[in-house]
Amino acid sequence: MMTDMSRPASEPNSSAELSELLKQIRACQLCQAELPLPAKPILQASSQARILIAGQAPGVKTHHKGIPFDDASGERLRAWLNVSREQFYDPALFAIVPMGFCFPGTIERNGKKQGDKPPRPECAATWHAKLLSLMPQIELVLVLGQYAIDYHLPRTRVIDTTDEALNSQTIAVSNPQANKKITVTQAIEQWSLYWPRLMVMPHPSPRNNLWLKQHPEFEREQLPTLQARIADLLASTPEPK
C-alpha cells in the first residue's frame, strides 16, 4: 500500500474522531490469544502531526515502559533525525504508528532468543487505513524495516541498473502483480524514488550495526537530506493554539 500524501483538507471533527479511534485502539483485544503478554497497544498520533514514523512493533522493554523508542534504538533514531526528545514525543510533530501495536513475542530456536516475532497482521488490517485518514497533515513518512516497507510501498520490480540505456532515475517500476518483495537494502538504495514523500530507513536497532557499517552511504548521503527536510517541516509547524 502506497501512503497517500496528498494532504486533503482537514475536517473540523478530525481531531475528535482521532481521539475516539485512539481510545478504541488502546482498548483493542483482537489478538490477545496470540500474544505472550496482556495486550497493550502503543502508538502516538495527532491530527496535527507532520511526520509519520512507521516501524514494526514494540519490543518487550517498550511494552513494560509504554513509551515507543525509549531505548537505544530511539536514541539512534533521534540522532538520525536531529531532533530532541521533547520534539520526538510531541504528537503534534511526530506520529508513531508501528505495523503492530503490541509486543508480538520472541522467536526462540534451540532455547536461544532470535529476535521478536513479526507484527500481528490484525493491526494493519483493522486500524491503519482509518488512522492514517485522520492525520491529513502528514507530509513525510519514515518507513523503518521490512514490514513497514511491505505496507507503505507498492510491490516493486527491481530493474538492472547496469543497462546504460535505462534512465538513471528509473530504478524500480510499480508492478502490483510482482511476487518479489523489495528488500530493505534495495528500498534504501532506491530512496530517491520515494523522496520527498517517504524515506526508507533501516531499523535503528543495534542489531543493524553491521548493516550500517557495510552501507556507510546511508548516514553519509541520506541523513543530511532527511535532517534538512525535517528541520523545514518542524520550523513551519504552527504553534498550538
Coordinates of C-alpha atoms in Angstrom, one line a residue, residues 18-210:
L18 CA -9.0 10.5 16.0
S19 CA -9.2 10.8 19.8
E20 CA -12.1 8.4 19.8
L21 CA -10.3 6.0 17.5
L22 CA -7.2 6.0 19.7
K23 CA -9.4 5.0 22.6
Q24 CA -10.7 2.1 20.6
I25 CA -7.2 1.1 19.5
R26 CA -5.8 1.2 23.1
A27 CA -8.6 -1.0 24.3
C28 CA -8.1 -3.5 21.5
Q29 CA -8.0 -7.2 22.4
L30 CA -8.3 -8.7 18.9
C31 CA -5.2 -10.9 19.0
Q32 CA -4.8 -11.3 22.8
A33 CA -5.0 -15.1 22.4
E34 CA -1.8 -14.9 20.2
L35 CA 0.2 -12.6 22.5
P36 CA 2.6 -13.7 25.2
L37 CA 1.7 -10.7 27.4
P38 CA -1.5 -8.7 28.0
A39 CA -2.5 -6.6 25.0
K40 CA -1.0 -3.1 25.4
P41 CA -1.3 -1.2 22.1
I42 CA 1.4 1.5 22.0
L43 CA 1.4 4.4 19.5
Q44 CA 1.4 8.2 19.2
A45 CA -0.8 10.1 16.9
S46 CA -2.4 13.6 16.4
S47 CA -4.4 15.1 13.6
Q48 CA -1.7 17.9 13.5
A49 CA 1.3 15.6 13.1
R50 CA 3.5 16.4 10.1
I51 CA 5.8 13.4 10.2
L52 CA 4.9 9.7 10.5
I53 CA 7.3 7.1 11.8
A54 CA 6.1 3.7 10.6
G55 CA 8.0 1.0 12.4
Q56 CA 7.5 -2.7 13.2
A57 CA 6.1 -3.5 16.7
P58 CA 7.0 -2.7 20.3
G59 CA 9.7 -4.8 21.9
V60 CA 9.3 -6.2 25.4
K61 CA 11.0 -3.3 27.0
T62 CA 8.7 -0.9 25.2
H63 CA 5.8 -3.0 26.4
H64 CA 6.7 -2.5 30.0
K65 CA 7.6 1.2 29.7
G66 CA 4.6 2.1 27.5
I67 CA 6.8 4.6 25.6
P68 CA 7.8 3.9 21.9
F69 CA 11.5 4.1 21.1
D70 CA 12.6 4.9 24.7
D71 CA 15.7 2.8 24.3
A72 CA 19.0 2.6 22.4
S73 CA 17.1 2.4 19.1
G74 CA 15.2 5.5 20.0
E75 CA 18.4 7.4 20.8
R76 CA 19.9 6.5 17.5
L77 CA 16.7 7.4 15.6
R78 CA 16.5 10.8 17.3
A79 CA 20.2 11.4 16.4
W80 CA 19.4 10.4 12.8
L81 CA 16.5 12.9 12.7
N82 CA 18.5 15.5 14.6
V83 CA 15.6 16.2 16.9
S84 CA 15.3 16.5 20.7
R85 CA 13.4 14.0 22.9
E86 CA 10.8 16.7 23.5
Q87 CA 10.2 17.2 19.8
F88 CA 10.1 13.5 19.1
Y89 CA 7.4 12.8 21.7
D90 CA 5.3 15.8 20.7
P91 CA 2.3 14.2 18.8
A92 CA 1.7 17.5 17.0
L93 CA 5.0 16.9 15.3
F94 CA 5.6 13.2 15.1
A95 CA 3.1 10.3 14.8
I96 CA 4.5 6.9 15.7
V97 CA 2.4 4.2 14.2
P98 CA 4.1 0.7 14.0
M99 CA 2.7 -2.1 11.9
G100 CA 1.8 -3.9 15.1
F101 CA 0.7 -2.1 18.2
C102 CA 1.5 -4.8 20.8
F103 CA 4.6 -6.8 21.6
P104 CA 4.2 -9.9 19.5
G105 CA 6.5 -12.3 21.4
T106 CA 10.0 -13.6 20.9
I107 CA 11.3 -16.2 18.4
E108 CA 13.3 -18.9 20.1
R109 CA 15.3 -21.6 18.4
N110 CA 17.1 -24.3 20.3
G111 CA 16.5 -22.5 23.5
K112 CA 18.0 -19.2 22.2
K113 CA 16.2 -16.0 21.5
Q114 CA 16.4 -15.0 17.8
G115 CA 14.6 -11.6 17.9
D116 CA 10.9 -10.6 18.0
K117 CA 8.1 -12.3 16.1
P118 CA 6.6 -10.4 13.1
P119 CA 4.0 -7.8 14.0
R120 CA 0.5 -9.2 14.3
P121 CA -1.4 -8.6 11.0
E122 CA -4.6 -7.7 12.7
C123 CA -3.4 -4.2 13.5
A124 CA -2.9 -3.0 9.9
A125 CA -6.0 -4.8 8.6
T126 CA -8.2 -3.3 11.3
W127 CA -6.9 0.1 12.2
H128 CA -4.3 1.6 9.9
A129 CA -6.4 2.9 7.0
K130 CA -8.8 4.7 9.3
L131 CA -6.0 6.0 11.5
L132 CA -3.9 7.4 8.6
S133 CA -7.0 9.0 7.1
L134 CA -7.4 11.1 10.3
M135 CA -3.9 12.5 10.0
P136 CA -4.2 14.7 6.9
Q137 CA -1.2 17.0 7.8
I138 CA 1.4 14.2 7.3
E139 CA 4.0 15.3 4.7
L140 CA 6.7 12.8 5.4
V141 CA 6.6 9.1 6.2
L142 CA 9.7 7.4 7.7
V143 CA 9.5 3.7 6.7
L144 CA 11.5 1.5 9.1
G145 CA 12.1 -2.1 8.3
Q146 CA 10.6 -4.8 6.0
Y147 CA 7.1 -4.9 7.5
A148 CA 6.6 -1.2 7.1
I149 CA 8.0 -1.3 3.6
D150 CA 5.5 -4.1 2.6
Y151 CA 2.6 -1.9 3.7
H152 CA 3.7 1.7 2.7
L153 CA 5.5 0.9 -0.6
P154 CA 4.0 -0.7 -3.7
R155 CA 5.2 -4.1 -4.8
T156 CA 8.2 -3.4 -6.9
R157 CA 10.1 -4.9 -9.8
V158 CA 13.8 -4.2 -9.5
I159 CA 15.5 -3.2 -12.7
D160 CA 19.1 -4.0 -13.7
T161 CA 20.7 -0.5 -13.5
T162 CA 23.8 -1.7 -15.3
D163 CA 21.8 -1.3 -18.6
E164 CA 23.1 2.1 -19.8
A165 CA 20.0 2.5 -22.0
L166 CA 17.8 2.9 -18.9
N167 CA 17.2 6.3 -17.5
S168 CA 19.3 6.5 -14.3
Q169 CA 16.3 7.6 -12.3
T170 CA 14.2 4.7 -13.4
I171 CA 15.4 2.1 -10.9
A172 CA 12.1 0.5 -9.9
V173 CA 8.7 0.2 -11.5
S174 CA 5.5 -0.2 -9.7
N175 CA 4.2 -3.7 -10.5
P176 CA 1.2 -4.9 -8.4
Q177 CA 1.4 -8.3 -10.0
A178 CA 5.1 -8.9 -9.0
N179 CA 5.6 -11.7 -6.5
K180 CA 9.1 -10.5 -5.4
K181 CA 9.1 -8.1 -2.5
I182 CA 11.6 -5.3 -2.5
T183 CA 14.1 -5.8 0.3
V184 CA 15.2 -3.3 2.9
T185 CA 18.5 -2.8 1.3
Q186 CA 17.0 -2.3 -2.2
A187 CA 14.4 0.2 -0.9
I188 CA 17.1 2.2 0.9
E189 CA 19.4 2.2 -2.2
Q190 CA 16.4 3.5 -4.2
W191 CA 15.3 6.1 -1.7
S192 CA 15.2 9.0 -4.1
L193 CA 12.3 7.3 -6.0
Y194 CA 10.1 7.9 -3.0
W195 CA 11.5 11.2 -1.8
P196 CA 10.3 13.7 -0.6
R197 CA 7.1 11.9 0.5
L198 CA 8.8 8.9 2.1
M199 CA 12.3 8.0 3.4
V200 CA 13.0 4.3 3.7
M201 CA 15.4 3.5 6.6
P202 CA 16.9 0.6 8.3
H203 CA 15.5 -0.1 11.8
P204 CA 17.8 1.9 14.2
S205 CA 18.3 -1.2 16.4
P206 CA 21.8 -2.1 17.4
R207 CA 21.2 -5.4 15.6
N208 CA 21.7 -3.4 12.4
N209 CA 25.2 -2.2 13.3
L210 CA 26.8 -4.5 10.8

